Coordinates of N, CA and C and ligand atoms in Angstrom, one line a residue:
X18 N 0.8 -1.2 0.0 CA 0.0 0.0 0.0 C 0.9 1.2 0.0
X19 N 0.6 2.2 -0.8 CA 1.3 3.5 -0.8 C 0.8 4.4 0.2
X20 N 1.7 4.9 1.0 CA 1.2 5.8 2.1 C 1.7 7.2 1.9
X21 N 0.7 8.1 1.7 CA 1.1 9.5 1.6 C 0.4 10.3 2.7
X22 N 1.1 10.5 3.8 CA 0.5 10.9 5.0 C 1.0 12.3 5.4
X23 N 0.0 13.1 5.9 CA 0.4 14.4 6.5 C 0.1 14.3 8.0
X24 N 1.0 14.7 8.8 CA 0.7 14.8 10.2 C 0.5 16.3 10.6
X25 N -0.7 16.6 11.1 CA -1.0 17.9 11.6 C -1.1 17.8 13.1
X26 N -0.6 18.8 13.8 CA -0.8 18.8 15.3 C 0.0 20.0 15.8
X27 N -0.4 20.5 17.0 CA 0.3 21.6 17.6 C 1.7 21.3 17.9
X28 N 2.6 22.3 18.2 CA 3.9 22.0 18.6 C 4.0 21.0 19.8
X29 N 4.8 20.0 19.8 CA 4.9 19.2 20.9 C 3.8 18.1 21.0
X30 N 3.0 18.0 20.0 CA 1.9 17.0 20.1 C 2.4 15.6 19.9
X31 N 3.6 15.4 19.4 CA 4.2 14.1 19.2 C 4.3 13.7 17.7
X32 N 4.2 14.7 16.8 CA 4.3 14.5 15.4 C 5.6 13.8 15.0
X33 N 6.7 14.4 15.5 CA 8.0 13.8 15.1 C 8.2 12.4 15.7
X34 N 7.8 12.2 17.0 CA 7.9 10.9 17.7 C 7.2 9.9 16.9
X35 N 5.9 10.1 16.5 CA 5.1 9.1 15.9 C 5.5 8.9 14.4
X36 N 5.8 10.1 13.8 CA 6.2 10.0 12.3 C 7.4 9.1 12.1
X37 N 8.4 9.2 13.0 CA 9.6 8.4 12.9 C 9.3 6.9 12.9
X38 N 8.4 6.6 13.9 CA 8.0 5.2 14.0 C 7.2 4.7 12.8
X39 N 6.3 5.5 12.4 CA 5.5 5.0 11.2 C 6.4 4.9 10.0
X40 N 7.3 5.8 9.8 CA 8.2 5.8 8.6 C 9.0 4.5 8.6
X41 N 9.5 4.1 9.8 CA 10.3 2.8 9.8 C 9.3 1.6 9.6
X42 N 8.1 1.7 10.1 CA 7.1 0.6 9.9 C 6.8 0.4 8.4
X43 N 6.6 1.6 7.7 CA 6.2 1.5 6.3 C 7.4 1.6 5.3
X44 N 8.6 1.9 5.8 CA 9.8 2.0 4.9 C 9.7 3.1 4.0
X45 N 9.1 4.2 4.4 CA 9.0 5.4 3.6 C 9.7 6.6 4.3
X46 N 10.1 7.7 3.6 CA 10.8 8.8 4.3 C 9.9 9.6 5.2
X47 N 10.5 10.0 6.3 CA 9.8 11.0 7.2 C 10.4 12.3 6.8
X48 N 9.5 13.2 6.3 CA 10.0 14.5 5.8 C 9.5 15.6 6.8
X49 N 10.4 16.1 7.6 CA 10.1 17.1 8.6 C 10.6 18.4 8.2
X50 N 9.8 19.4 8.0 CA 10.3 20.7 7.5 C 11.1 21.3 8.7
X51 N 10.7 21.1 9.9 CA 11.4 21.6 11.1 C 12.9 21.0 11.1
X52 N 13.0 19.7 10.8 CA 14.4 19.1 10.8 C 15.2 19.7 9.6
X53 N 14.5 19.9 8.4 CA 15.2 20.4 7.3 C 15.7 21.8 7.6
X54 N 14.9 22.6 8.2 CA 15.3 24.0 8.6 C 16.4 24.0 9.6
X55 N 16.3 23.1 10.6 CA 17.3 23.1 11.7 C 18.7 22.6 11.1
X56 N 18.6 21.7 10.1 CA 19.9 21.3 9.5 C 20.5 22.5 8.7
X57 N 19.6 23.3 8.1 CA 20.1 24.5 7.3 C 20.7 25.5 8.3
X58 N 20.1 25.6 9.4 CA 20.6 26.6 10.4 C 22.0 26.1 10.9
X59 N 22.1 24.8 11.2 CA 23.4 24.2 11.7 C 24.5 24.3 10.6
X60 N 24.1 24.2 9.4 CA 25.1 24.3 8.3 C 25.4 25.8 7.9
X61 N 24.6 26.7 8.4 CA 24.8 28.1 8.1 C 24.5 28.5 6.7
X62 N 23.6 27.8 6.0 CA 23.3 28.1 4.6 C 22.4 29.4 4.6
X63 N 22.2 29.9 3.4 CA 21.4 31.2 3.3 C 20.0 30.9 3.8
X64 N 19.4 29.7 3.5 CA 18.1 29.4 4.1 C 18.2 29.4 5.6
X65 N 19.2 28.8 6.2 CA 19.4 28.7 7.6 C 19.5 30.1 8.3
X66 N 20.2 31.0 7.6 CA 20.4 32.3 8.2 C 19.1 33.1 8.2
X67 N 18.3 32.9 7.1 CA 17.0 33.6 7.1 C 16.0 33.0 8.1
X68 N 16.1 31.6 8.2 CA 15.1 31.0 9.1 C 15.4 31.1 10.6
X69 N 16.6 31.1 11.0 CA 17.0 31.0 12.4 C 16.2 32.0 13.3
X70 N 16.2 33.3 13.0 CA 15.6 34.2 13.9 C 14.0 34.1 13.9
X71 N 13.5 33.6 12.7 CA 12.0 33.4 12.6 C 11.6 32.3 13.5
X72 N 12.4 31.2 13.4 CA 12.1 30.0 14.2 C 12.2 30.3 15.7
X73 N 13.3 31.0 16.1 CA 13.6 31.2 17.5 C 12.4 32.1 18.1
X74 N 11.8 32.9 17.2 CA 10.7 33.7 17.7 C 9.3 33.0 17.7
X75 N 9.4 31.8 17.2 CA 8.1 31.0 17.2 C 7.2 31.4 16.0
X76 N 7.8 32.0 15.0 CA 6.9 32.4 13.9 C 7.2 31.5 12.7
X77 N 6.4 31.7 11.6 CA 6.5 30.8 10.4 C 7.4 31.4 9.4
X78 N 8.2 30.5 8.8 CA 9.1 30.8 7.6 C 8.2 31.1 6.4
X79 N 8.5 32.1 5.5 CA 7.6 32.4 4.4 C 7.2 31.2 3.6
X80 N 5.9 31.2 3.1 CA 5.3 30.1 2.4 C 6.1 29.7 1.1
X81 N 6.6 30.8 0.4 CA 7.3 30.4 -0.9 C 8.5 29.6 -0.7
X82 N 9.3 29.9 0.4 CA 10.5 29.1 0.7 C 10.1 27.7 1.0
X83 N 9.1 27.5 1.9 CA 8.7 26.2 2.4 C 8.2 25.3 1.2
X84 N 7.4 26.0 0.3 CA 6.8 25.2 -0.8 C 7.9 24.8 -1.7
X85 N 8.9 25.6 -1.9 CA 10.0 25.3 -2.8 C 10.8 24.1 -2.2
X86 N 11.0 24.1 -0.9 CA 11.7 23.0 -0.3 C 11.0 21.6 -0.5
X87 N 9.7 21.7 -0.3 CA 8.9 20.5 -0.4 C 8.7 20.0 -1.8
X88 N 8.5 21.0 -2.7 CA 8.4 20.6 -4.1 C 9.6 19.8 -4.6
X89 N 10.8 20.3 -4.2 CA 12.0 19.6 -4.6 C 12.2 18.2 -3.9
X90 N 11.8 18.2 -2.6 CA 12.0 17.0 -1.8 C 11.1 15.9 -2.3
X91 N 9.9 16.2 -2.7 CA 9.0 15.2 -3.2 C 9.3 14.6 -4.5
X92 N 10.2 15.2 -5.2 CA 10.6 14.6 -6.5 C 11.7 13.6 -6.4
X93 N 12.3 13.5 -5.2 CA 13.4 12.5 -5.0 C 12.8 11.1 -5.0
X94 N 13.7 10.2 -5.5 CA 13.3 8.8 -5.8 C 12.6 8.1 -4.5
X95 N 13.1 8.4 -3.3 CA 12.6 7.7 -2.2 C 11.1 8.1 -1.9
X96 N 10.7 9.2 -2.4 CA 9.3 9.7 -2.1 C 8.3 9.1 -3.0
X97 N 8.7 8.3 -4.1 CA 7.8 7.8 -5.1 C 6.9 6.8 -4.4
X98 N 7.4 6.0 -3.5 CA 6.5 5.0 -2.9 C 5.8 5.4 -1.6
X99 N 5.9 6.7 -1.4 CA 5.1 7.3 -0.3 C 6.0 8.2 0.6
X100 N 5.3 8.9 1.6 CA 6.1 9.7 2.4 C 5.2 10.1 3.6
X101 N 5.9 10.6 4.7 CA 5.1 11.2 5.8 C 5.6 12.6 6.0
X102 N 4.7 13.5 5.8 CA 5.1 14.9 6.0 C 4.7 15.4 7.4
X103 N 5.7 15.9 8.1 CA 5.6 16.4 9.5 C 6.0 17.9 9.5
X104 N 5.0 18.7 9.8 CA 5.2 20.2 9.9 C 4.9 20.9 8.6
X105 N 4.4 20.2 7.6 CA 4.0 20.8 6.3 C 2.8 20.0 5.8
X106 N 1.7 20.7 5.3 CA 1.5 22.2 5.2 C 1.1 22.8 6.5
X107 N 1.5 24.0 6.7 CA 1.2 24.7 8.0 C 0.3 25.9 7.8
X108 N 0.0 26.3 6.5 CA -0.9 27.4 6.2 C -1.8 26.9 5.0
X109 N -2.9 27.6 4.8 CA -3.8 27.2 3.7 C -3.1 27.3 2.4
X110 N -2.2 28.4 2.2 CA -1.5 28.5 1.0 C -0.6 27.3 0.7
X111 N 0.1 26.8 1.8 CA 1.0 25.6 1.6 C 0.1 24.4 1.3
X112 N -1.1 24.3 1.9 CA -1.9 23.1 1.6 C -2.4 23.1 0.2
X113 N -2.8 24.3 -0.3 CA -3.3 24.3 -1.7 C -2.1 24.0 -2.7
X114 N -0.9 24.5 -2.4 CA 0.2 24.2 -3.3 C 0.6 22.8 -3.2
X115 N 0.5 22.2 -2.0 CA 0.8 20.8 -1.9 C -0.1 19.9 -2.7
X116 N -1.4 20.2 -2.6 CA -2.4 19.5 -3.3 C -2.0 19.5 -4.8
X117 N -1.6 20.6 -5.3 CA -1.2 20.7 -6.7 C 0.0 19.9 -7.0
X118 N 1.0 20.0 -6.1 CA 2.3 19.3 -6.4 C 2.0 17.8 -6.4
X119 N 1.2 17.3 -5.4 CA 1.0 15.8 -5.3 C 0.2 15.3 -6.5
X120 N -0.8 16.1 -6.9 CA -1.5 15.6 -8.1 C -0.7 15.7 -9.4
X121 N 0.2 16.7 -9.5 CA 1.1 16.9 -10.6 C 2.1 15.8 -10.7
X122 N 2.6 15.3 -9.5 CA 3.6 14.2 -9.5 C 2.9 12.9 -9.7
X123 N 1.6 12.9 -9.8 CA 0.9 11.6 -9.9 C 1.0 10.8 -8.7
X124 N 1.1 11.5 -7.5 CA 1.3 10.8 -6.2 C -0.1 10.4 -5.6
X125 N -1.2 10.7 -6.2 CA -2.5 10.3 -5.7 C -2.9 11.0 -4.5
X126 N -3.9 10.4 -3.8 CA -4.5 11.0 -2.7 C -3.7 11.0 -1.4
X127 N -3.8 12.1 -0.7 CA -3.2 12.2 0.6 C -4.1 11.7 1.7
X128 N -3.5 11.3 2.8 CA -4.2 11.0 4.0 C -3.7 12.0 5.1
X129 N -4.6 12.5 5.9 CA -4.2 13.5 6.9 C -4.6 13.1 8.3
X130 N -3.6 13.1 9.1 CA -3.9 12.7 10.5 C -3.6 13.9 11.5
X131 N -4.6 14.2 12.3 CA -4.4 15.3 13.2 C -4.3 14.7 14.6
X132 N -3.2 15.1 15.3 CA -3.0 14.7 16.7 C -3.6 15.8 17.6
X133 N -4.5 15.3 18.5 CA -5.2 16.3 19.4 C -4.6 16.3 20.8
X134 N -4.0 17.4 21.2 CA -3.4 17.5 22.5 C -3.7 19.0 23.0
X135 N -4.2 19.1 24.2 CA -4.6 20.4 24.7 C -3.3 21.3 25.0
X136 N -3.4 22.6 24.9 CA -2.3 23.5 25.0 C -1.5 23.3 26.3
X137 N -2.2 23.1 27.4 CA -1.5 23.1 28.7 C -0.6 21.8 28.8
X138 N -1.0 20.7 28.2 CA -0.2 19.5 28.1 C 1.0 19.8 27.3
X139 N 0.9 20.6 26.2 CA 2.0 20.9 25.3 C 3.1 21.6 26.0
X140 N 2.7 22.6 26.8 CA 3.7 23.5 27.4 C 4.5 22.6 28.4
X141 N 3.9 21.7 29.1 CA 4.6 20.8 30.0 C 5.5 19.8 29.2
X142 N 5.0 19.3 28.1 CA 5.9 18.3 27.4 C 7.1 19.0 26.8
X143 N 6.9 20.2 26.3 CA 8.1 20.8 25.6 C 9.2 21.2 26.5
X144 N 8.8 21.6 27.7 CA 9.8 22.0 28.7 C 10.8 20.9 29.0
X145 N 10.4 19.7 28.9 CA 11.3 18.6 29.2 C 11.7 17.8 28.0
X146 N 11.5 18.4 26.8 CA 12.0 17.7 25.6 C 13.5 17.9 25.4
X147 N 14.2 16.8 25.0 CA 15.6 17.0 24.6 C 15.7 16.3 23.2
X148 N 16.5 16.9 22.3 CA 16.7 16.3 21.0 C 18.2 16.1 20.7
X149 N 18.5 15.0 20.0 CA 19.9 14.7 19.7 C 20.4 15.7 18.6
X150 N 21.5 16.4 18.9 CA 22.0 17.4 18.0 C 22.6 16.7 16.8
X151 N 22.9 15.4 16.9 CA 23.5 14.6 15.7 C 22.4 14.0 14.8
X152 N 21.5 13.1 15.4 CA 20.6 12.3 14.6 C 19.2 12.8 14.7
X153 N 18.9 13.7 15.6 CA 17.5 14.2 15.7 C 16.5 13.4 16.5
X154 N 17.0 12.3 17.2 CA 16.2 11.5 18.0 C 15.5 12.3 19.1
X155 N 14.3 12.0 19.4 CA 13.6 12.8 20.4 C 13.4 12.1 21.7
X156 N 13.7 12.8 22.8 CA 13.5 12.3 24.2 C 12.6 13.2 25.0
X157 N 12.2 12.7 26.1 CA 11.5 13.5 27.1 C 12.1 13.1 28.5
X158 N 12.5 14.1 29.3 CA 13.2 13.7 30.5 C 12.4 12.8 31.4
X159 N 11.1 12.9 31.4 CA 10.3 12.0 32.2 C 9.7 10.9 31.4
X160 N 9.1 11.2 30.3 CA 8.3 10.1 29.5 C 9.2 9.2 28.7
X161 N 10.3 9.7 28.1 CA 11.1 8.9 27.2 C 12.6 9.3 27.5
X162 N 13.1 9.0 28.7 CA 14.4 9.5 29.1 C 15.5 8.6 28.4
X163 N 16.6 9.2 28.1 CA 17.8 8.4 27.5 C 18.3 7.6 28.6
X164 N 19.1 6.5 28.3 CA 19.7 5.6 29.3 C 20.7 6.4 30.1
X165 N 21.5 7.2 29.4 CA 22.6 7.9 30.1 C 22.3 9.4 29.9
X166 N 22.5 10.2 31.0 CA 22.1 11.6 31.0 C 22.7 12.4 29.8
X167 N 21.9 13.1 29.0 CA 22.4 14.0 28.0 C 23.1 13.3 26.8
X168 N 22.9 11.9 26.7 CA 23.6 11.2 25.6 C 22.5 10.4 24.8
X169 N 22.6 10.5 23.5 CA 21.6 9.8 22.7 C 21.8 8.3 22.7
X170 N 20.8 7.6 23.0 CA 20.9 6.1 23.0 C 21.3 5.5 21.6
X171 N 20.8 6.3 20.5 CA 21.0 5.7 19.2 C 22.3 6.0 18.6
X172 N 22.9 7.2 18.8 CA 24.2 7.5 18.1 C 25.2 8.1 19.1
X173 N 24.9 8.2 20.3 CA 25.9 8.8 21.3 C 26.1 10.3 21.2
X174 N 25.2 10.9 20.3 CA 25.3 12.4 20.2 C 24.9 13.1 21.5
X175 N 25.1 14.4 21.5 CA 24.7 15.2 22.7 C 23.2 15.6 22.6
X176 N 22.5 15.5 23.7 CA 21.1 15.9 23.8 C 21.0 17.4 24.2
X177 N 20.2 18.1 23.4 CA 20.1 19.5 23.7 C 18.6 19.9 23.8
X178 N 18.3 21.1 24.4 CA 17.0 21.7 24.4 C 17.0 22.6 23.1
X179 N 15.9 22.5 22.4 CA 15.8 23.4 21.2 C 15.7 24.8 21.5
X180 N 16.3 25.7 20.7 CA 16.3 27.2 21.1 C 14.8 27.7 21.0
X181 N 13.9 27.1 20.3 CA 12.6 27.6 20.2 C 11.6 26.9 21.2
X182 N 12.2 26.2 22.2 CA 11.4 25.5 23.2 C 11.3 26.3 24.5
X183 N 11.6 27.6 24.5 CA 11.3 28.5 25.7 C 9.8 28.7 25.8
X184 N 9.3 29.0 27.0 CA 7.9 29.1 27.2 C 7.3 30.2 26.3
X185 N 8.0 31.3 26.1 CA 7.5 32.4 25.3 C 7.4 31.9 23.9
X186 N 8.4 31.3 23.3 CA 8.3 30.8 21.9 C 7.2 29.8 21.7
X187 N 7.1 28.9 22.7 CA 6.1 27.8 22.6 C 4.7 28.5 22.6
X188 N 4.4 29.5 23.4 CA 3.1 30.1 23.4 C 2.9 30.8 22.0
X189 N 3.9 31.4 21.4 CA 3.8 32.0 20.1 C 3.5 30.9 19.1
X190 N 4.2 29.7 19.2 CA 4.0 28.7 18.2 C 2.6 28.1 18.3
X191 N 2.0 28.0 19.6 CA 0.7 27.6 19.8 C -0.3 28.5 19.1
X192 N 0.0 29.8 19.3 CA -0.9 30.8 18.8 C -0.9 30.7 17.2
X193 N 0.3 30.5 16.7 CA 0.3 30.4 15.2 C -0.3 29.1 14.7
X194 N -0.2 28.1 15.5 CA -0.9 26.8 15.1 C -2.4 27.1 15.1
X195 N -3.0 27.7 16.1 CA -4.5 27.9 16.1 C -4.9 28.8 15.0
X196 N -4.1 29.9 14.7 CA -4.5 30.9 13.8 C -4.3 30.4 12.3
X197 N -3.1 29.8 12.1 CA -2.7 29.5 10.7 C -2.8 28.1 10.3
X198 N -2.6 27.1 11.2 CA -2.6 25.7 10.8 C -4.0 25.0 11.0
X199 N -4.8 25.5 12.0 CA -6.1 24.9 12.2 C -6.9 25.0 10.9
X200 N -6.9 26.1 10.1 CA -7.6 26.1 8.9 C -7.2 25.0 7.9
X201 N -5.9 24.5 8.0 CA -5.4 23.4 7.1 C -6.2 22.2 7.5
X202 N -6.4 21.9 8.8 CA -7.2 20.7 9.2 C -8.6 20.8 8.6
X203 N -9.2 22.0 8.7 CA -10.6 22.2 8.1 C -10.6 22.0 6.6
X204 N -9.5 22.4 5.9 CA -9.4 22.2 4.5 C -9.5 20.7 4.1
X205 N -8.7 19.9 4.9 CA -8.7 18.5 4.6 C -10.0 17.8 5.1
X206 N -10.6 18.3 6.2 CA -11.8 17.8 6.7 C -12.9 17.9 5.6
X207 N -12.9 19.1 5.0 CA -13.9 19.3 3.9 C -13.7 18.4 2.8
X208 N -12.5 17.9 2.6 CA -12.2 16.9 1.5 C -12.4 15.5 2.0
X209 N -12.8 15.4 3.2 CA -13.0 14.0 3.9 C -11.7 13.2 3.9
X210 N -10.6 13.9 4.1 CA -9.3 13.2 4.2 C -8.8 13.2 5.6
X211 N -9.4 13.9 6.5 CA -8.9 14.1 7.9 C -9.3 13.0 8.8
X212 N -8.3 12.5 9.6 CA -8.6 11.6 10.7 C -8.0 12.2 12.0
X213 N -8.8 12.2 13.0 CA -8.3 12.8 14.3 C -8.0 11.7 15.3
X214 N -6.8 11.9 15.9 CA -6.4 10.9 16.9 C -6.0 11.6 18.2
X215 N -6.5 11.0 19.3 CA -6.2 11.6 20.6 C -4.7 11.3 20.9
X216 N -3.9 12.4 21.1 CA -2.5 12.3 21.3 C -2.1 12.3 22.8
X217 N -3.0 12.1 23.7 CA -2.7 12.0 25.1 C -2.6 10.6 25.5
X218 N -1.6 10.2 26.3 CA -1.4 8.8 26.7 C 0.0 8.4 26.4
X219 N 0.4 7.2 26.8 CA 1.8 6.7 26.5 C 2.0 6.7 25.0
X220 N 3.3 6.9 24.6 CA 3.6 6.9 23.2 C 3.2 5.7 22.4
X221 N 3.3 4.5 23.0 CA 2.9 3.2 22.4 C 1.4 3.2 22.1
X222 N 0.6 3.7 23.1 CA -0.8 3.7 23.0 C -1.3 4.7 21.9
X223 N -0.6 5.8 21.8 CA -0.9 6.8 20.7 C -0.6 6.1 19.3
X224 N 0.5 5.4 19.3 CA 0.9 4.8 18.0 C -0.1 3.7 17.6
X225 N -0.6 3.0 18.6 CA -1.7 2.0 18.3 C -2.9 2.7 17.7
X226 N -3.3 3.8 18.3 CA -4.5 4.5 17.8 C -4.3 5.0 16.4
X227 N -3.0 5.5 16.1 CA -2.7 5.9 14.8 C -2.9 4.8 13.8
X228 N -2.3 3.7 14.1 CA -2.3 2.5 13.2 C -3.8 2.1 13.0
X229 N -4.6 2.1 14.0 CA -6.0 1.7 13.9 C -6.7 2.7 13.0
X230 N -6.4 4.0 13.1 CA -7.1 5.0 12.3 C -6.7 4.9 10.9
X231 N -5.5 4.4 10.6 CA -5.1 4.3 9.2 C -5.6 3.0 8.5
X232 N -6.0 2.0 9.3 CA -6.4 0.8 8.7 C -7.9 0.8 8.2
Ligands
AP5_326 P1 8.8 21.9 13.8 O1 10.1 21.3 14.1 O2 7.8 21.3 12.8 O3 8.1 22.2 15.2 P2 6.6 22.0 15.8 O4 5.5 21.8 14.8 O5 6.4 23.1 16.7 O6 6.6 20.6 16.4 P3 7.6 20.0 17.4 O7 8.8 19.5 16.7 O8 7.9 21.1 18.5 O9 6.8 18.9 18.1 P4 6.3 17.5 17.7 O10 4.8 17.5 17.4 O11 7.1 16.9 16.6 O12 6.5 16.7 19.0 P5 7.6 15.7 19.5 O13 7.4 14.3 18.8 O14 9.0 16.3 19.4 O15 9.0 23.5 13.4 C1 9.9 24.3 14.0 C2 9.8 25.7 13.4 O16 10.2 25.6 12.0 C3 8.4 26.4 13.3 O17 8.1 27.0 14.5 C4 8.6 27.3 12.1 O18 9.3 28.5 12.5 C5 9.5 26.5 11.2 N1 8.7 25.7 10.2 C6 8.7 24.3 10.1 N2 7.8 24.0 9.2 C7 7.3 25.1 8.6 C8 6.4 25.4 7.6 N3 5.8 24.4 6.9 N4 6.1 26.6 7.3 C9 6.6 27.7 8.0 N5 7.5 27.5 9.0 C10 7.8 26.2 9.3 O19 7.2 15.5 21.0 C11 7.3 16.6 21.9 C12 7.8 16.1 23.3 O20 6.8 15.3 23.9 C13 9.1 15.2 23.2 O21 9.9 15.4 24.4 C14 8.5 13.8 23.3 O22 9.4 12.8 23.8 C15 7.2 14.0 24.1 N6 6.1 13.1 23.7 C16 5.8 12.7 22.5 N7 4.7 11.9 22.6 C17 4.3 11.9 23.9 C18 3.2 11.3 24.6 N8 2.3 10.5 23.9 N9 3.1 11.5 25.9 C19 4.1 12.2 26.6 N10 5.1 12.8 26.0 C20 5.2 12.6 24.6

């Protein structure tokens, strides 16, 4: 089965955590626009230099840049058999462009999964998130702690708190989610492509709910 899945959800709702698992289950790429941008920031590219202050402030990078990144990424060979998009589309303009790109590439219908997590749970989750600076693995100091303090279980890289995980930036990201990304969910609901999954509970349980909703 070809899987072309979009994950929608507020910051910290578990999109990255669940998308990585699903991608390895289905053998398709996990395409995270946040990861692509963080890599560009780490590499100091022109894109990274433009995106860094916007991301740190919890705001959105301009649509034309993001659409260009995804347009190019989806033409790569590994995306032909499916993909999981995490963090894109985030605005109605991005959603409309994506619909055109996917139909133009002959990639067929999308499925859209929205993770539902209330704002207050998000603020708590993000405060204790740690990410591997080397491989991007995601941890939580209470819910998914690494075996050794500040060291990634998978690659031995250093675990860091993201610069946009301050409470002020998280509140801004939540506001932007409700204002700019919630209409994306409505867009796909109107097309009857949206499935909603409760994102509260242990990671394994949320994964089971996602699998069930995709079957
Ligand atoms: P991005 O990286 O996409 O950030 P985000 O959407 O804010 O999402 P997060 O990565 O913060 O959270 P997540 O849902 O993946 O949760 P996670 O699995 O880590 O984007 C960053 C920035 O880039 C944006 O603010 C913007 O500036 C820019 N950008 C990116 N895409 C863009 C676009 N398309 N257009 C414009 N700008 C764009 O989980 C969070 C924590 O909770 C972890 O610690 C995890 O261990 C824990 N956790 C996960 N599941 C559970 C659970 N079930 N129970 C308890 N804890 C859990």
